Coordinates of C-alpha atoms and ligand atoms in Angstrom, one line a residue:
M1 CA 100.1 99.4 77.4
T2 CA 102.8 102.0 77.0
T3 CA 106.4 101.3 76.0
T4 CA 108.3 99.7 78.8
S5 CA 111.2 101.3 80.6
T6 CA 113.6 98.7 82.0
T7 CA 115.8 101.0 84.1
A8 CA 114.9 101.5 87.7
A9 CA 116.8 104.8 87.4
A10 CA 114.0 106.1 85.1
W11 CA 111.5 105.7 87.8
P12 CA 111.5 108.7 90.2
R13 CA 110.6 108.4 93.8
C14 CA 107.3 110.1 94.7
D15 CA 109.0 112.8 96.8
A16 CA 111.3 113.8 93.9
T17 CA 108.4 114.9 91.6
V18 CA 106.8 118.2 90.8
A19 CA 103.4 116.7 91.7
W20 CA 104.6 115.8 95.2
T21 CA 105.6 119.5 95.8
A22 CA 102.2 120.6 94.5
L23 CA 100.4 118.0 96.7
R24 CA 102.2 119.4 99.8
G25 CA 100.9 122.9 99.0
H26 CA 97.5 121.5 98.3
F27 CA 97.4 119.5 101.5
E28 CA 98.3 122.6 103.6
A29 CA 95.8 124.8 101.8
H30 CA 92.8 122.4 101.4
G31 CA 93.6 118.8 102.0
R32 CA 94.2 118.6 105.7
D33 CA 91.0 120.3 106.7
L34 CA 88.7 119.0 103.9
D35 CA 85.3 118.3 105.6
L36 CA 83.4 115.5 104.0
R37 CA 80.0 116.7 105.2
E38 CA 80.6 120.1 103.6
A39 CA 82.0 118.5 100.4
F40 CA 78.8 116.5 100.0
A41 CA 76.6 119.5 100.8
R42 CA 78.5 121.6 98.2
D43 CA 78.4 118.9 95.5
P44 CA 75.3 116.8 95.0
G45 CA 77.2 114.9 92.3
R46 CA 80.1 113.9 94.6
F47 CA 79.1 110.2 94.8
D48 CA 79.1 109.8 91.0
S49 CA 82.3 111.8 90.6
F50 CA 84.1 109.5 92.9
A51 CA 82.6 106.2 91.8
L52 CA 84.7 103.7 89.9
Q53 CA 83.6 100.5 88.3
A54 CA 86.3 97.9 87.7
P55 CA 85.6 94.3 86.7
E56 CA 83.3 92.7 89.3
V57 CA 84.1 95.5 91.9
F58 CA 82.3 98.8 92.2
A59 CA 84.1 101.3 94.5
D60 CA 82.6 104.3 96.2
L61 CA 85.6 106.6 96.9
S62 CA 83.5 109.6 97.7
K63 CA 83.8 109.3 101.5
N64 CA 87.6 109.9 101.2
R65 CA 89.2 113.1 102.2
W66 CA 90.0 114.3 98.8
D67 CA 88.5 116.5 96.1
L68 CA 88.9 116.7 92.3
A69 CA 92.1 118.8 92.6
T70 CA 93.6 116.2 95.0
R71 CA 92.7 113.4 92.6
K72 CA 94.2 115.3 89.7
L73 CA 97.5 115.9 91.5
L74 CA 97.7 112.3 92.7
T75 CA 97.1 111.1 89.2
D76 CA 99.8 113.4 88.0
L77 CA 102.1 111.9 90.6
A78 CA 101.4 108.4 89.2
H79 CA 102.3 109.6 85.7
E80 CA 105.5 111.3 86.9
C81 CA 106.6 108.2 88.9
G82 CA 106.3 106.1 85.7
I83 CA 103.6 103.8 87.0
E84 CA 102.6 102.7 83.6
A85 CA 106.2 101.8 82.6
R86 CA 106.7 100.0 85.9
R87 CA 103.4 98.1 85.5
D88 CA 104.3 97.1 82.0
A89 CA 107.8 96.0 83.0
M90 CA 106.2 93.7 85.6
L91 CA 103.6 92.3 83.1
A92 CA 106.3 91.7 80.5
G93 CA 108.4 89.6 83.0
E94 CA 111.3 92.0 83.5
P95 CA 113.3 91.2 86.6
I96 CA 111.8 94.0 88.7
N97 CA 112.5 92.1 92.0
T98 CA 116.0 93.4 91.8
T99 CA 117.3 92.1 95.2
E100 CA 116.4 88.5 94.2
G101 CA 117.0 89.0 90.5
R102 CA 113.6 87.7 89.6
A103 CA 110.6 88.5 87.5
V104 CA 107.2 89.0 89.1
L105 CA 104.7 87.2 87.1
H106 CA 101.8 86.1 89.1
T107 CA 99.6 87.7 86.4
A108 CA 100.9 85.0 84.0
L109 CA 99.3 82.4 86.2
R110 CA 95.8 83.6 85.3
A111 CA 96.3 84.7 81.7
P112 CA 94.8 82.6 78.9
R113 CA 97.2 80.4 77.1
G114 CA 99.5 82.4 74.9
A115 CA 98.6 85.7 76.4
A116 CA 101.5 86.0 78.9
P117 CA 105.1 84.8 79.4
F118 CA 105.6 81.1 80.3
G119 CA 102.1 80.2 79.1
E120 CA 102.9 76.6 78.1
Q121 CA 104.5 75.7 81.4
V122 CA 101.7 77.5 83.4
H123 CA 98.9 75.8 81.6
S124 CA 100.4 72.3 81.6
V125 CA 100.8 72.4 85.4
L126 CA 97.4 74.0 85.8
D127 CA 95.8 71.2 83.7
A128 CA 97.6 68.5 85.6
M129 CA 96.8 70.1 89.0
L130 CA 93.1 70.5 88.2
A131 CA 92.9 66.9 86.8
Y132 CA 94.4 65.7 90.0
A133 CA 91.9 67.8 92.0
E134 CA 89.0 66.3 90.1
Q135 CA 90.3 62.8 90.6
Q136 CA 90.5 63.4 94.4
R137 CA 87.0 64.9 94.4
R138 CA 85.7 61.7 92.7
R139 CA 87.5 59.7 95.4
A140 CA 85.8 61.8 98.0
K141 CA 82.3 61.2 96.4
Q142 CA 83.0 57.5 96.8
G143 CA 83.9 57.9 100.4
E144 CA 87.6 57.1 99.9
I145 CA 88.7 60.4 101.3
T146 CA 86.9 62.7 103.7
D147 CA 89.6 65.1 104.8
V148 CA 92.4 67.2 103.2
V149 CA 95.1 68.8 105.3
N150 CA 97.1 71.6 103.7
I151 CA 100.4 71.9 105.5
G152 CA 102.1 75.3 104.6
I153 CA 102.7 78.7 106.1
G154 CA 102.6 82.3 105.0
G155 CA 101.9 82.5 101.3
S156 CA 101.6 78.7 101.1
D157 CA 98.7 78.9 103.6
L158 CA 97.0 82.3 103.8
G159 CA 95.6 82.4 100.3
P160 CA 93.9 79.0 100.2
Q161 CA 92.9 79.4 103.9
M162 CA 91.1 82.7 102.9
V163 CA 89.5 81.5 99.7
V164 CA 88.1 78.1 100.8
P165 CA 85.7 79.6 103.4
A166 CA 84.9 82.5 101.1
L167 CA 83.7 80.1 98.4
D168 CA 82.0 77.7 100.8
A169 CA 78.8 77.9 98.7
Y170 CA 80.7 76.4 95.8
A171 CA 82.4 73.7 97.8
Q172 CA 81.9 69.9 97.4
R173 CA 80.1 68.7 100.5
G174 CA 81.7 65.7 102.4
L175 CA 85.3 66.8 101.9
K176 CA 86.6 68.7 104.8
L177 CA 89.6 71.1 104.4
H178 CA 92.0 71.7 107.3
F179 CA 94.9 74.1 107.3
V180 CA 98.0 73.5 109.5
S181 CA 100.6 76.2 109.5
N182 CA 102.1 76.9 113.0
V183 CA 105.1 74.9 114.2
D184 CA 103.2 75.0 117.5
G185 CA 101.9 71.5 117.9
H186 CA 98.6 72.9 119.2
D187 CA 97.8 73.6 115.5
I188 CA 98.4 70.1 114.1
A189 CA 97.4 68.0 117.2
P190 CA 93.7 68.8 117.2
V191 CA 93.5 68.3 113.4
L192 CA 95.2 64.9 113.5
R193 CA 93.0 63.8 116.4
Q194 CA 89.9 64.0 114.1
L195 CA 91.3 62.1 111.2
D196 CA 91.2 58.6 109.8
A197 CA 94.6 58.2 108.1
K198 CA 93.1 55.9 105.4
R199 CA 90.7 58.7 104.4
T200 CA 93.0 61.7 104.5
L201 CA 95.0 63.5 101.9
F202 CA 97.9 65.6 103.0
I203 CA 99.2 68.5 100.8
V204 CA 102.7 69.7 101.7
A205 CA 102.7 73.3 100.3
S206 CA 106.0 75.1 100.3
K207 CA 107.6 77.2 97.6
T208 CA 111.1 76.3 98.9
F209 CA 110.3 73.0 100.7
T210 CA 112.7 74.1 103.4
T211 CA 110.6 76.2 105.7
Q212 CA 111.1 75.0 109.2
E213 CA 107.5 75.1 110.3
T214 CA 106.2 73.3 107.2
M215 CA 108.9 70.7 107.2
A216 CA 108.3 69.9 110.9
N217 CA 104.6 69.5 110.4
A218 CA 105.0 67.5 107.3
Q219 CA 107.5 65.1 108.9
L220 CA 105.1 64.7 111.9
A221 CA 102.1 64.1 109.6
R222 CA 104.1 61.5 107.7
A223 CA 105.2 59.7 110.9
W224 CA 101.6 59.8 112.2
F225 CA 100.3 58.5 108.9
L226 CA 102.6 55.5 108.9
E227 CA 101.8 54.7 112.6
Q228 CA 98.1 54.9 112.0
Y229 CA 97.9 53.2 108.7
G230 CA 99.8 50.1 109.8
A231 CA 100.9 47.6 107.2
G232 CA 101.3 49.0 103.7
G233 CA 101.7 52.6 105.0
E234 CA 104.8 53.3 102.9
A235 CA 103.2 52.2 99.7
A236 CA 100.1 54.2 100.6
I237 CA 102.0 57.5 100.8
A238 CA 101.7 58.0 97.1
K239 CA 97.9 58.1 97.4
H240 CA 97.7 60.1 100.5
F241 CA 100.4 62.9 100.1
A242 CA 100.8 65.5 97.4
A243 CA 103.2 68.5 97.2
T244 CA 103.0 71.9 95.7
T245 CA 106.5 73.5 95.4
T246 CA 109.2 74.9 93.2
N247 CA 111.6 72.4 94.8
V248 CA 110.4 69.2 93.1
D249 CA 113.6 67.3 94.0
A250 CA 113.1 67.9 97.7
A251 CA 109.5 66.7 97.5
A252 CA 110.7 63.5 95.8
K253 CA 113.2 63.0 98.6
F254 CA 110.4 63.3 101.0
G255 CA 108.7 60.4 99.2
I256 CA 106.0 62.4 97.4
S257 CA 105.2 61.5 93.8
A258 CA 102.1 63.7 93.2
T259 CA 104.0 67.0 92.9
F260 CA 102.8 70.1 91.2
G261 CA 105.5 72.7 90.5
F262 CA 105.7 76.4 90.1
W263 CA 108.5 78.9 89.5
D264 CA 110.7 81.4 91.3
W265 CA 108.9 84.3 89.6
V266 CA 105.8 83.5 91.7
G267 CA 106.1 85.3 95.1
G268 CA 104.8 83.3 98.1
R269 CA 102.1 85.9 98.9
Y270 CA 101.1 86.0 95.2
S271 CA 100.9 82.2 94.8
L272 CA 97.3 81.1 95.4
W273 CA 96.9 81.2 91.6
S274 CA 99.6 78.6 91.1
A275 CA 99.7 74.9 92.3
I276 CA 99.5 76.4 95.8
G277 CA 95.8 76.8 95.0
L278 CA 95.3 73.0 95.0
P279 CA 93.2 73.0 98.2
I280 CA 91.0 75.6 96.6
A281 CA 90.6 73.4 93.5
L282 CA 89.8 70.4 95.7
A283 CA 87.1 72.4 97.5
I284 CA 85.4 74.1 94.5
G285 CA 86.5 72.1 91.5
A286 CA 88.3 72.8 88.2
D287 CA 85.7 75.0 86.6
N288 CA 85.3 77.3 89.6
F289 CA 89.1 77.5 90.0
R290 CA 89.3 78.6 86.4
A291 CA 86.6 81.2 87.1
L292 CA 88.7 82.5 90.0
L293 CA 91.6 82.9 87.6
A294 CA 89.4 84.5 85.0
G295 CA 88.2 87.1 87.5
A296 CA 91.8 88.0 88.4
H297 CA 92.7 88.2 84.8
A298 CA 89.8 90.6 84.1
M299 CA 91.2 92.8 86.9
D300 CA 94.7 92.5 85.4
Q301 CA 93.4 93.7 82.1
H302 CA 91.7 96.7 83.8
F303 CA 95.0 97.5 85.5
A304 CA 97.0 97.2 82.3
H305 CA 94.7 99.2 80.1
A306 CA 92.4 101.6 82.0
E307 CA 93.5 105.3 82.1
L308 CA 95.1 106.1 85.4
A309 CA 92.3 108.4 86.4
H310 CA 89.8 105.5 86.0
N311 CA 92.1 102.7 87.1
L312 CA 90.8 101.4 90.4
P313 CA 94.1 99.8 91.7
V314 CA 96.0 102.9 90.7
Q315 CA 93.5 105.3 92.4
L316 CA 93.5 103.1 95.6
G317 CA 97.3 103.0 95.7
L318 CA 97.3 106.8 95.3
L319 CA 94.8 107.2 98.2
D320 CA 97.1 104.9 100.3
V321 CA 100.0 107.3 99.7
W322 CA 97.7 110.3 100.4
Y323 CA 96.7 108.9 103.8
R324 CA 100.1 107.5 104.7
N325 CA 102.3 110.4 103.7
F326 CA 100.1 113.4 104.0
H327 CA 97.5 112.6 106.6
K328 CA 100.1 110.4 108.4
A329 CA 97.7 107.5 108.9
S330 CA 99.7 104.6 110.1
S331 CA 97.0 102.0 109.7
R332 CA 94.1 101.0 107.5
S333 CA 91.2 98.8 108.7
V334 CA 89.4 96.4 106.4
A335 CA 85.8 95.4 107.2
P336 CA 84.4 92.7 104.9
Y337 CA 80.6 92.5 105.5
H338 CA 80.6 88.8 104.5
Q339 CA 81.4 86.1 107.0
G340 CA 83.1 84.1 104.2
L341 CA 85.7 86.8 104.0
R342 CA 86.7 86.5 107.6
R343 CA 90.3 85.5 106.7
L344 CA 90.7 88.4 104.2
P345 CA 92.3 90.8 106.7
A346 CA 95.0 88.2 107.7
Y347 CA 95.6 87.5 104.0
L348 CA 95.9 91.2 103.3
Q349 CA 98.3 91.6 106.1
Q350 CA 100.9 89.4 104.4
L351 CA 100.1 90.8 101.0
E352 CA 100.6 94.4 102.0
M353 CA 102.9 94.4 105.0
E354 CA 105.3 91.8 103.7
S355 CA 105.4 93.6 100.3
N356 CA 105.6 97.2 101.4
G357 CA 107.0 97.0 105.0
K358 CA 110.4 98.4 103.8
S359 CA 112.5 101.4 104.8
V360 CA 114.9 101.8 101.8
D361 CA 114.3 102.5 98.2
L362 CA 115.4 100.5 95.1
D363 CA 118.9 102.1 95.5
G364 CA 119.1 101.2 99.2
A365 CA 118.6 104.8 100.2
P366 CA 116.7 105.3 103.5
L367 CA 113.2 106.6 103.0
P368 CA 112.2 109.9 104.6
F369 CA 108.5 109.0 104.7
G370 CA 106.3 106.2 106.0
T371 CA 105.6 103.1 103.9
S372 CA 103.2 100.1 104.6
P373 CA 100.4 100.9 107.0
V374 CA 99.3 98.3 109.5
V375 CA 96.4 96.5 107.8
W376 CA 93.9 95.0 110.2
G377 CA 90.3 94.1 110.5
E378 CA 87.6 91.6 111.1
A379 CA 84.4 90.6 109.4
G380 CA 81.4 92.9 109.9
T381 CA 79.3 93.1 112.0
N382 CA 81.6 91.4 114.6
G383 CA 84.2 94.2 114.4
Q384 CA 81.5 96.7 115.4
H385 CA 81.2 95.1 118.8
A386 CA 85.0 95.1 119.4
Y387 CA 87.2 97.8 118.0
F388 CA 84.8 100.1 116.1
Q389 CA 84.6 102.3 119.2
M390 CA 88.2 103.4 118.5
L391 CA 87.4 104.0 114.8
H392 CA 84.5 106.3 115.8
Q393 CA 85.8 108.1 118.9
G394 CA 89.6 107.3 119.2
T395 CA 92.2 110.0 118.7
D396 CA 93.4 108.8 115.3
A397 CA 91.4 109.0 112.0
I398 CA 91.9 105.6 110.5
P399 CA 90.8 105.0 106.9
V400 CA 88.3 102.1 106.8
E401 CA 87.5 99.9 103.8
F402 CA 84.1 98.3 103.7
I403 CA 83.2 95.4 101.5
A404 CA 79.5 94.8 100.8
V405 CA 78.0 92.0 98.8
R406 CA 74.6 92.6 97.2
R407 CA 73.3 89.1 96.8
T408 CA 73.6 86.1 99.1
H409 CA 74.5 82.6 98.1
Y410 CA 74.5 79.9 100.7
G411 CA 75.2 76.9 98.5
P412 CA 73.3 74.3 96.5
E413 CA 71.3 73.0 99.4
T414 CA 67.5 73.8 99.3
L415 CA 66.6 76.2 102.1
S416 CA 63.4 75.8 104.0
P417 CA 60.9 78.7 103.6
T418 CA 61.6 79.7 107.2
L419 CA 65.3 79.8 106.7
R420 CA 65.0 81.6 103.4
A421 CA 62.9 84.4 104.9
G422 CA 65.1 84.7 107.9
L423 CA 68.3 84.8 105.9
A424 CA 66.9 87.5 103.6
D425 CA 66.0 89.6 106.6
Q426 CA 69.4 89.1 108.1
H427 CA 71.1 90.1 104.9
N428 CA 69.2 93.4 104.9
K429 CA 70.4 93.9 108.5
L430 CA 73.9 93.2 107.5
L431 CA 73.9 95.7 104.7
A432 CA 72.2 98.3 106.8
N433 CA 74.9 97.9 109.4
C434 CA 77.6 98.3 106.8
L435 CA 76.1 101.5 105.4
A436 CA 75.5 102.8 108.9
Q437 CA 79.1 102.5 109.9
S438 CA 80.5 104.4 107.0
Q439 CA 77.8 107.0 107.5
A440 CA 78.5 107.4 111.2
L441 CA 82.2 107.7 110.6
M442 CA 81.6 110.5 108.2
L443 CA 78.7 112.3 109.8
G444 CA 79.7 112.0 113.4
K445 CA 77.6 113.8 116.0
T446 CA 78.3 117.2 117.5
A447 CA 78.2 117.9 121.2
A448 CA 75.1 120.1 120.5
E449 CA 73.3 117.2 118.9
A450 CA 74.3 114.9 121.7
A451 CA 73.0 117.5 124.2
T452 CA 69.5 117.0 122.8
E453 CA 69.5 113.3 123.7
K454 CA 68.5 111.8 127.0
A455 CA 71.3 110.1 128.9
P456 CA 69.3 108.3 131.6
T457 CA 72.1 106.2 133.0
A458 CA 74.7 109.0 133.4
S459 CA 75.9 109.8 136.9
A460 CA 74.0 112.6 138.5
D461 CA 77.4 114.2 139.2
L462 CA 78.0 114.9 135.6
D463 CA 76.7 118.1 134.0
A464 CA 74.9 118.0 130.6
A465 CA 77.9 119.6 128.7
T466 CA 80.3 116.9 130.1
I467 CA 77.9 114.1 129.2
S468 CA 77.4 115.4 125.7
R469 CA 81.2 115.6 125.1
H470 CA 81.4 111.9 125.9
R471 CA 78.5 111.2 123.6
S472 CA 79.7 113.2 120.6
F473 CA 81.6 111.9 117.6
P474 CA 84.1 113.9 115.6
G475 CA 83.0 112.5 112.2
N476 CA 84.9 113.3 109.0
R477 CA 86.5 109.9 109.2
P478 CA 87.3 108.5 105.7
S479 CA 86.2 105.3 104.2
T480 CA 85.9 103.4 100.9
T481 CA 83.1 101.0 100.2
F482 CA 83.5 98.2 97.6
V483 CA 80.3 96.5 96.3
L484 CA 80.3 93.1 94.7
D485 CA 77.1 91.7 93.2
E486 CA 77.8 88.4 94.7
L487 CA 80.8 86.6 96.2
S488 CA 81.6 84.1 93.4
P489 CA 84.9 82.6 92.2
R490 CA 85.1 85.3 89.5
S491 CA 84.4 88.3 91.8
L492 CA 86.7 87.0 94.5
G493 CA 89.5 86.6 91.9
A494 CA 89.0 90.1 90.8
L495 CA 88.9 91.5 94.3
I496 CA 92.2 89.8 95.3
A497 CA 93.9 90.9 92.1
L498 CA 92.7 94.5 92.8
Y499 CA 94.4 94.3 96.2
E500 CA 97.6 92.9 94.6
H501 CA 97.8 95.7 92.1
R502 CA 97.0 98.4 94.6
V503 CA 99.9 97.2 96.7
F504 CA 102.1 97.3 93.6
V505 CA 101.1 100.9 93.0
S506 CA 101.9 102.3 96.4
G507 CA 105.2 100.3 96.5
A508 CA 106.1 101.8 93.0
L509 CA 105.3 105.3 94.1
W510 CA 107.5 104.8 97.2
R511 CA 110.1 103.3 94.8
I512 CA 110.6 100.2 97.0
N513 CA 111.0 96.6 96.1
S514 CA 107.6 95.2 97.0
F515 CA 108.6 91.6 96.1
D516 CA 111.4 90.6 98.5
Q517 CA 111.0 89.9 102.3
W518 CA 114.5 90.1 103.9
G519 CA 112.8 91.2 107.1
V520 CA 111.8 87.7 108.0
E521 CA 115.3 86.3 107.6
L522 CA 117.1 87.6 110.7
G523 CA 114.5 85.9 113.0
K524 CA 114.9 82.6 111.1
A525 CA 118.7 82.8 111.5
L526 CA 118.6 83.6 115.2
C527 CA 116.0 80.8 115.7
S528 CA 118.4 78.2 114.3
Q529 CA 121.1 79.5 116.7
L530 CA 118.8 79.3 119.7
L531 CA 117.3 75.9 118.9
P532 CA 120.3 73.8 120.2
R533 CA 120.3 76.0 123.4
M534 CA 116.7 74.8 124.0
S535 CA 118.0 71.4 124.8
S536 CA 121.5 72.3 126.1
G537 CA 120.3 75.2 128.3
E538 CA 123.5 77.0 127.3
T539 CA 123.2 80.8 127.7
A540 CA 126.8 81.9 127.3
G541 CA 127.1 84.9 125.0
L542 CA 123.4 85.7 125.0
D543 CA 121.8 89.1 125.9
G544 CA 120.4 89.1 129.4
S545 CA 116.8 89.1 128.5
T546 CA 117.0 86.1 126.1
A547 CA 119.2 84.2 128.6
G548 CA 116.7 84.9 131.4
L549 CA 113.7 83.8 129.3
L550 CA 115.5 80.7 128.1
K551 CA 115.9 79.6 131.7
R552 CA 112.4 80.6 132.6
L553 CA 111.1 78.4 129.7
G554 CA 113.0 75.4 131.1
A555 CA 115.7 75.1 128.5
G556 CA 118.1 72.3 129.2
K557 CA 115.4 70.2 130.9
P558 CA 113.9 67.2 129.0
A559 CA 111.0 68.4 126.7
D560 CA 107.8 66.5 127.0
A561 CA 104.4 66.5 125.3
A562 CA 101.3 65.6 127.3
Ligands
F6P601 O1 107.7 84.3 105.9 C1 108.6 84.4 104.8 C2 108.1 83.5 103.7 O2 109.2 83.4 102.8 C3 106.9 84.0 103.0 O3 107.2 85.0 102.0 C4 106.4 82.8 102.4 O4 105.1 82.9 101.9 C5 106.5 81.8 103.6 O5 107.7 82.2 104.1 C6 106.5 80.4 103.2 O6 107.6 80.0 102.4 P1 107.5 78.6 101.7 O7 106.3 78.6 100.8 O8 108.8 78.5 101.0 O9 107.4 77.5 102.7

């Protein structure tokens, strides 16, 4: 690590650097029109030149619209923006979240004891949380509990909800995990319907223990539990409710004694490594949870020590700026070719869009360029049969990120010979699809090529040239492919940490505060003003649309639930 610089003033914004000006010239001269097909034809070594190996994650960056000169200028940009100093300030626990006056230390949650700030506190909660998880897993083996319901939202939900299915192969059978987040009762009602209160463990997960949705669901779950349990329900709460929160007093007032704390320097969207990871530990056990942390720590080490030119999160963050600010791409699609990663796009939406969806820099100055792209996606191959049409032939070139996993792992159960053979065949199909999509995006198909194909179902009124224009693909559409050897706790930990650091890098280049989220506050405040009007029906002082909608929704009439 380099010497840290604590002053935000020492960190220039990307557009105030020499490298930025050079990148503008480079973009006009070569960057905008770089053709990937020609680049591969010119340079047989392109794949190797743009391959990067980070812990657990191999990245093929060669199908991106850049060349060696672009990469050099982008890396210069990272140096000039003080990325190393900013990274080191974060890792050292400096209060880089300036608008909340907080350190940003999720990396400390996965560091070995003594290797990062707050090690003693972190490891004592981790040990206690994992011991509790193991105790509950033993109860589950004895049939005492069959279901766990995590009640939380945003960062207190999305991480565990993404990781638990991703690591299904490692999960203890016979213990079903449910996630309730929405204040909409259609979330909790179908879950409660399946449960036996005497065999259920509820986790109330909330950094603040004040979030409206979580508190409403937690109160409802508690009332339901007492109703269903019957005599002795109050006393049984201790065995059937746990809390994960920084607000230990509020959890105690709620009546929960099994509380696992964390700290204000853990951002909600960076909290799955903390006690918020309890549902993950319940599913996969202490050793696997520690492997998840170790994988993330390995990526932290790579981020902290690899030269910027070979530093995968840094290079990804630079590419993000290249696409967002030069190519003007306003979105990025993520396509994990592993069904277990189906919740990854939703997780990444919060990670990236809540972190970098900002329009002012650290000094509050309005930004003259775009920041967070829209991050979206779906597991492959499902996405191919939905929105990939637009990626291939739509009017915008959207960078796509593919995630391929070399080896399968379906869990400890013995597979029958038929199933084993069929699954092996399906995995080859899955990987071939993944490769075919990035190939098709890059290669495209000219109208001349399309004209050589038969189009038997086309209307007889269309001439051949018109049909071939419909059937051609522009190509030259960029993508990155990550390859994991297998989806394990360790590799998943590394993959998530990779995304966290990449978001840090683009945010640092834009010189924004990636660690606050004031944008969600206004809606919360207006909601608390509107809530009483739902029962009173009072519309005085409201804008016309809100007043009209309030009436249309039946405000002022008795609410009912059927
Ligand atoms: O939506 C805003 C937010 O503060 C997120 O950042 C956070 O993850 C979520 O709400 C949940 O907050 P809490 O964990 O305090 O309930």
